[in-house]
Amino acid sequence: MNWDWSAVADFMPRFWDGVLITLQILVLGSLISFTLGLVWAIGFRAPTRFVRWPVNLVTEFIRTTPLLVQLFFLFFVLPEWGVQFSALTTGTIAIGLHYSTYTAQVYRAGIEAVPAGQWEAATALSLPAHRTWVAVILPQAIRRITPALGNYVIAMLKDTPLLAAIGVLEMLQQSRLESASTFQYTEPLTVIGIAFILIAYPASLLVRTLERRLVR
């Protein structure tokens, strides 16, 4: 097999477009999952069961449903109800929503790991609920769970190719389009595989570094 460098050069414009779209999905999807995951986690601890039960039901349903099914539902079913987004927006929302149910469990574990004495101290100082969460509980919880959250960012990166099912032109879909037009598969797919490694491996090293520093 001869490696065709001209095929790689021709693929580069599509490749960089795919990289930018993939990173956009990853960054915005992570923000959605981290923010919404915290909302779910706080909902788990709501004083009334009329909040806790729906939160548990919704998150359990999302977590146990395949991401691909959720993608199709958001992209093909919601427009029938008058709610329609672009493929990129839909994919980003879907991946953020899906992983928010996982980050919620991470937040939950971190919050429950905060010593009971911290809650009691906040109560003794008559701190309002929002102040207790922001100033006392969350800083300690997030310190413990940052490495686990980082692992889910890497997992989201590896799931971005699923968004090609609804027409999002992320890295893998760009390689498929290039291969379909040139009938050369080795070079585009190899470049994409290397790109995923170059993005994921430094991210995993960063997660390990954070873990070592935060557990001290």
Protein backbone atom coordinates (compact mmCIF):
# COMPACT_ATOMS: atom_id res chain seq x y z
CA MET A 1 0.00 0.00 0.00
CA ASN A 2 1.37 3.40 -1.01
CA TRP A 3 0.68 6.39 1.20
CA ASP A 4 -0.65 9.26 -0.89
CA TRP A 5 0.48 12.54 0.62
CA SER A 6 -1.43 14.52 -1.99
CA ALA A 7 -4.65 12.94 -0.67
CA VAL A 8 -3.73 14.14 2.83
CA ALA A 9 -3.06 17.66 1.53
CA ASP A 10 -6.39 17.71 -0.28
CA PHE A 11 -8.16 16.58 2.88
CA MET A 12 -6.68 19.28 5.10
CA PRO A 13 -9.35 21.99 4.49
CA ARG A 14 -12.13 19.54 5.36
CA PHE A 15 -10.08 18.23 8.27
CA TRP A 16 -9.68 21.64 9.92
CA ASP A 17 -13.36 22.38 9.45
CA GLY A 18 -14.13 19.10 11.20
CA VAL A 19 -11.70 19.84 14.04
CA LEU A 20 -13.26 23.24 14.71
CA ILE A 21 -16.77 21.79 14.74
CA THR A 22 -15.71 18.90 16.99
CA LEU A 23 -14.03 21.25 19.47
CA GLN A 24 -17.09 23.53 19.42
CA ILE A 25 -19.33 20.58 20.26
CA LEU A 26 -16.93 19.45 22.97
CA VAL A 27 -16.62 22.84 24.68
CA LEU A 28 -20.30 23.81 24.54
CA GLY A 29 -21.46 20.27 25.33
CA SER A 30 -19.18 20.21 28.36
CA LEU A 31 -20.56 23.53 29.60
CA ILE A 32 -24.11 22.22 29.24
CA SER A 33 -23.32 18.94 30.97
CA PHE A 34 -21.45 20.56 33.86
CA THR A 35 -24.08 23.24 34.44
CA LEU A 36 -27.14 21.05 34.05
CA GLY A 37 -25.48 18.24 35.98
CA LEU A 38 -25.10 20.56 38.96
CA VAL A 39 -28.79 21.49 38.69
CA TRP A 40 -29.74 17.80 38.70
CA ALA A 41 -27.44 17.13 41.68
CA ILE A 42 -28.99 19.91 43.73
CA GLY A 43 -32.42 18.62 42.72
CA PHE A 44 -31.49 15.21 44.17
CA ARG A 45 -31.18 16.91 47.57
CA ALA A 46 -34.37 18.98 47.34
CA PRO A 47 -36.32 18.98 50.62
CA THR A 48 -39.54 17.88 48.90
CA ARG A 49 -40.05 14.58 47.12
CA PHE A 50 -42.15 16.32 44.48
CA VAL A 51 -38.85 17.73 43.18
CA ARG A 52 -36.59 14.78 43.96
CA TRP A 53 -38.74 12.13 42.26
CA PRO A 54 -39.12 13.91 38.88
CA VAL A 55 -35.40 14.74 38.85
CA ASN A 56 -34.48 11.11 39.55
CA LEU A 57 -36.97 9.87 36.96
CA VAL A 58 -35.79 12.21 34.20
CA THR A 59 -32.07 11.67 34.78
CA GLU A 60 -32.48 7.90 35.00
CA PHE A 61 -34.44 7.88 31.75
CA ILE A 62 -31.84 9.97 29.92
CA ARG A 63 -28.91 8.01 31.30
CA THR A 64 -30.36 4.63 30.31
CA THR A 65 -31.44 5.73 26.80
CA PRO A 66 -28.84 5.53 23.99
CA LEU A 67 -27.44 8.87 22.89
CA LEU A 68 -28.26 8.02 19.28
CA VAL A 69 -31.96 7.61 20.13
CA GLN A 70 -31.92 10.98 21.88
CA LEU A 71 -30.26 12.58 18.85
CA PHE A 72 -32.96 11.26 16.53
CA PHE A 73 -35.72 12.33 18.92
CA LEU A 74 -34.44 15.90 19.22
CA PHE A 75 -33.71 16.25 15.51
CA PHE A 76 -36.69 14.49 13.94
CA VAL A 77 -39.48 14.52 16.55
CA LEU A 78 -39.22 17.97 18.16
CA PRO A 79 -39.77 19.79 14.81
CA GLU A 80 -43.20 18.15 14.66
CA TRP A 81 -43.97 20.04 17.87
CA GLY A 82 -42.67 23.31 16.47
CA VAL A 83 -39.22 23.14 18.10
CA GLN A 84 -36.42 23.05 15.56
CA PHE A 85 -32.68 23.70 15.72
CA SER A 86 -29.80 23.22 13.33
CA ALA A 87 -28.07 19.85 13.29
CA LEU A 88 -25.04 21.28 15.09
CA THR A 89 -27.13 22.92 17.82
CA THR A 90 -29.25 19.80 18.24
CA GLY A 91 -26.17 17.58 18.50
CA THR A 92 -24.51 19.85 21.02
CA ILE A 93 -27.63 20.00 23.19
CA ALA A 94 -28.10 16.23 22.96
CA ILE A 95 -24.57 15.36 23.99
CA GLY A 96 -24.60 17.93 26.79
CA LEU A 97 -27.97 16.75 28.07
CA HIS A 98 -26.96 13.09 27.90
CA TYR A 99 -23.72 13.57 29.81
CA SER A 100 -25.33 15.92 32.34
CA THR A 101 -26.97 12.86 33.90
CA TYR A 102 -23.54 11.31 34.42
CA THR A 103 -21.92 14.48 35.77
CA ALA A 104 -24.93 14.81 38.10
CA GLN A 105 -23.95 11.56 39.78
CA VAL A 106 -20.37 12.80 40.06
CA TYR A 107 -21.58 16.04 41.67
CA ARG A 108 -23.83 14.01 43.94
CA ALA A 109 -20.92 11.88 45.14
CA GLY A 110 -18.78 14.95 45.72
CA ILE A 111 -21.51 16.74 47.68
CA GLU A 112 -22.18 13.69 49.84
CA ALA A 113 -18.45 13.41 50.56
CA VAL A 114 -18.42 16.84 52.21
CA PRO A 115 -18.31 16.19 55.99
CA ALA A 116 -21.59 16.68 57.84
CA GLY A 117 -19.79 19.11 60.12
CA GLN A 118 -19.53 21.58 57.26
CA TRP A 119 -23.30 21.65 56.88
CA GLU A 120 -23.70 22.01 60.64
CA ALA A 121 -21.19 24.84 60.76
CA ALA A 122 -23.03 26.71 58.03
CA THR A 123 -26.30 26.24 59.91
CA ALA A 124 -24.69 27.46 63.15
CA LEU A 125 -23.51 30.59 61.36
CA SER A 126 -27.05 31.14 60.02
CA LEU A 127 -25.82 31.20 56.46
CA PRO A 128 -28.61 31.30 53.85
CA ALA A 129 -28.97 28.24 51.63
CA HIS A 130 -27.41 29.82 48.54
CA ARG A 131 -24.45 31.07 50.57
CA THR A 132 -23.95 27.62 52.09
CA TRP A 133 -23.84 26.04 48.67
CA VAL A 134 -21.64 28.64 46.96
CA ALA A 135 -19.18 29.39 49.77
CA VAL A 136 -18.99 26.15 51.73
CA ILE A 137 -20.22 23.01 49.99
CA LEU A 138 -19.50 23.39 46.26
CA PRO A 139 -15.83 24.51 46.58
CA GLN A 140 -15.08 21.37 48.59
CA ALA A 141 -17.14 19.08 46.38
CA ILE A 142 -15.75 20.35 43.07
CA ARG A 143 -12.19 19.92 44.34
CA ARG A 144 -12.90 16.22 44.81
CA ILE A 145 -14.72 15.60 41.52
CA THR A 146 -12.71 17.61 38.98
CA PRO A 147 -10.76 14.55 37.72
CA ALA A 148 -13.98 12.58 37.21
CA LEU A 149 -15.54 15.47 35.28
CA GLY A 150 -12.46 15.56 33.07
CA ASN A 151 -12.94 11.90 32.23
CA TYR A 152 -16.43 12.66 30.94
CA VAL A 153 -15.04 15.38 28.68
CA ILE A 154 -12.87 12.72 27.04
CA ALA A 155 -15.89 10.41 26.78
CA MET A 156 -17.85 13.19 25.07
CA LEU A 157 -15.04 13.66 22.56
CA LYS A 158 -15.20 9.97 21.64
CA ASP A 159 -18.98 10.20 21.19
CA THR A 160 -18.93 13.20 18.84
CA PRO A 161 -18.85 10.93 15.72
CA LEU A 162 -22.39 9.84 16.60
CA LEU A 163 -23.57 13.32 15.63
CA ALA A 164 -22.81 12.46 12.01
CA ALA A 165 -26.08 10.48 12.10
CA ILE A 166 -28.00 13.77 11.93
CA GLY A 167 -25.64 15.43 9.45
CA VAL A 168 -23.18 17.24 11.75
CA LEU A 169 -19.92 17.65 9.82
CA GLU A 170 -17.53 16.76 12.65
CA MET A 171 -14.15 15.14 11.97
CA LEU A 172 -15.31 11.64 11.07
CA GLN A 173 -18.09 12.86 8.81
CA GLN A 174 -15.61 15.12 7.01
CA SER A 175 -13.37 12.12 6.36
CA ARG A 176 -16.33 10.13 5.04
CA LEU A 177 -17.26 12.93 2.65
CA GLU A 178 -13.67 13.18 1.46
CA SER A 179 -13.46 9.43 0.94
CA ALA A 180 -16.75 9.38 -0.94
CA SER A 181 -15.51 12.04 -3.36
CA THR A 182 -11.99 10.67 -3.91
CA PHE A 183 -12.46 6.93 -3.18
CA GLN A 184 -9.43 7.12 -0.91
CA TYR A 185 -10.20 5.90 2.59
CA THR A 186 -6.87 5.15 4.23
CA GLU A 187 -5.46 8.66 4.39
CA PRO A 188 -8.55 10.57 5.66
CA LEU A 189 -9.46 7.95 8.27
CA THR A 190 -5.85 7.67 9.46
CA VAL A 191 -5.60 11.44 9.85
CA ILE A 192 -8.84 11.48 11.85
CA GLY A 193 -7.64 8.65 14.10
CA ILE A 194 -4.42 10.52 14.82
CA ALA A 195 -6.38 13.72 15.49
CA PHE A 196 -8.54 12.01 18.11
CA ILE A 197 -5.40 10.69 19.81
CA LEU A 198 -3.74 14.12 19.75
CA ILE A 199 -6.80 15.69 21.39
CA ALA A 200 -7.71 12.92 23.83
CA TYR A 201 -4.25 11.94 25.10
CA PRO A 202 -3.16 15.42 26.30
CA ALA A 203 -6.60 15.81 27.88
CA SER A 204 -6.14 12.53 29.77
CA LEU A 205 -2.70 13.67 30.95
CA LEU A 206 -4.26 16.91 32.19
CA VAL A 207 -6.90 14.93 34.09
CA ARG A 208 -4.21 12.81 35.75
CA THR A 209 -2.23 15.92 36.70
CA LEU A 210 -5.32 17.52 38.24
CA GLU A 211 -6.06 14.32 40.13
CA ARG A 212 -2.58 14.21 41.63
CA ARG A 213 -2.72 17.87 42.63
CA LEU A 214 -6.24 17.89 44.02
CA VAL A 215 -5.91 14.78 46.16
CA ARG A 216 -3.02 16.22 48.14
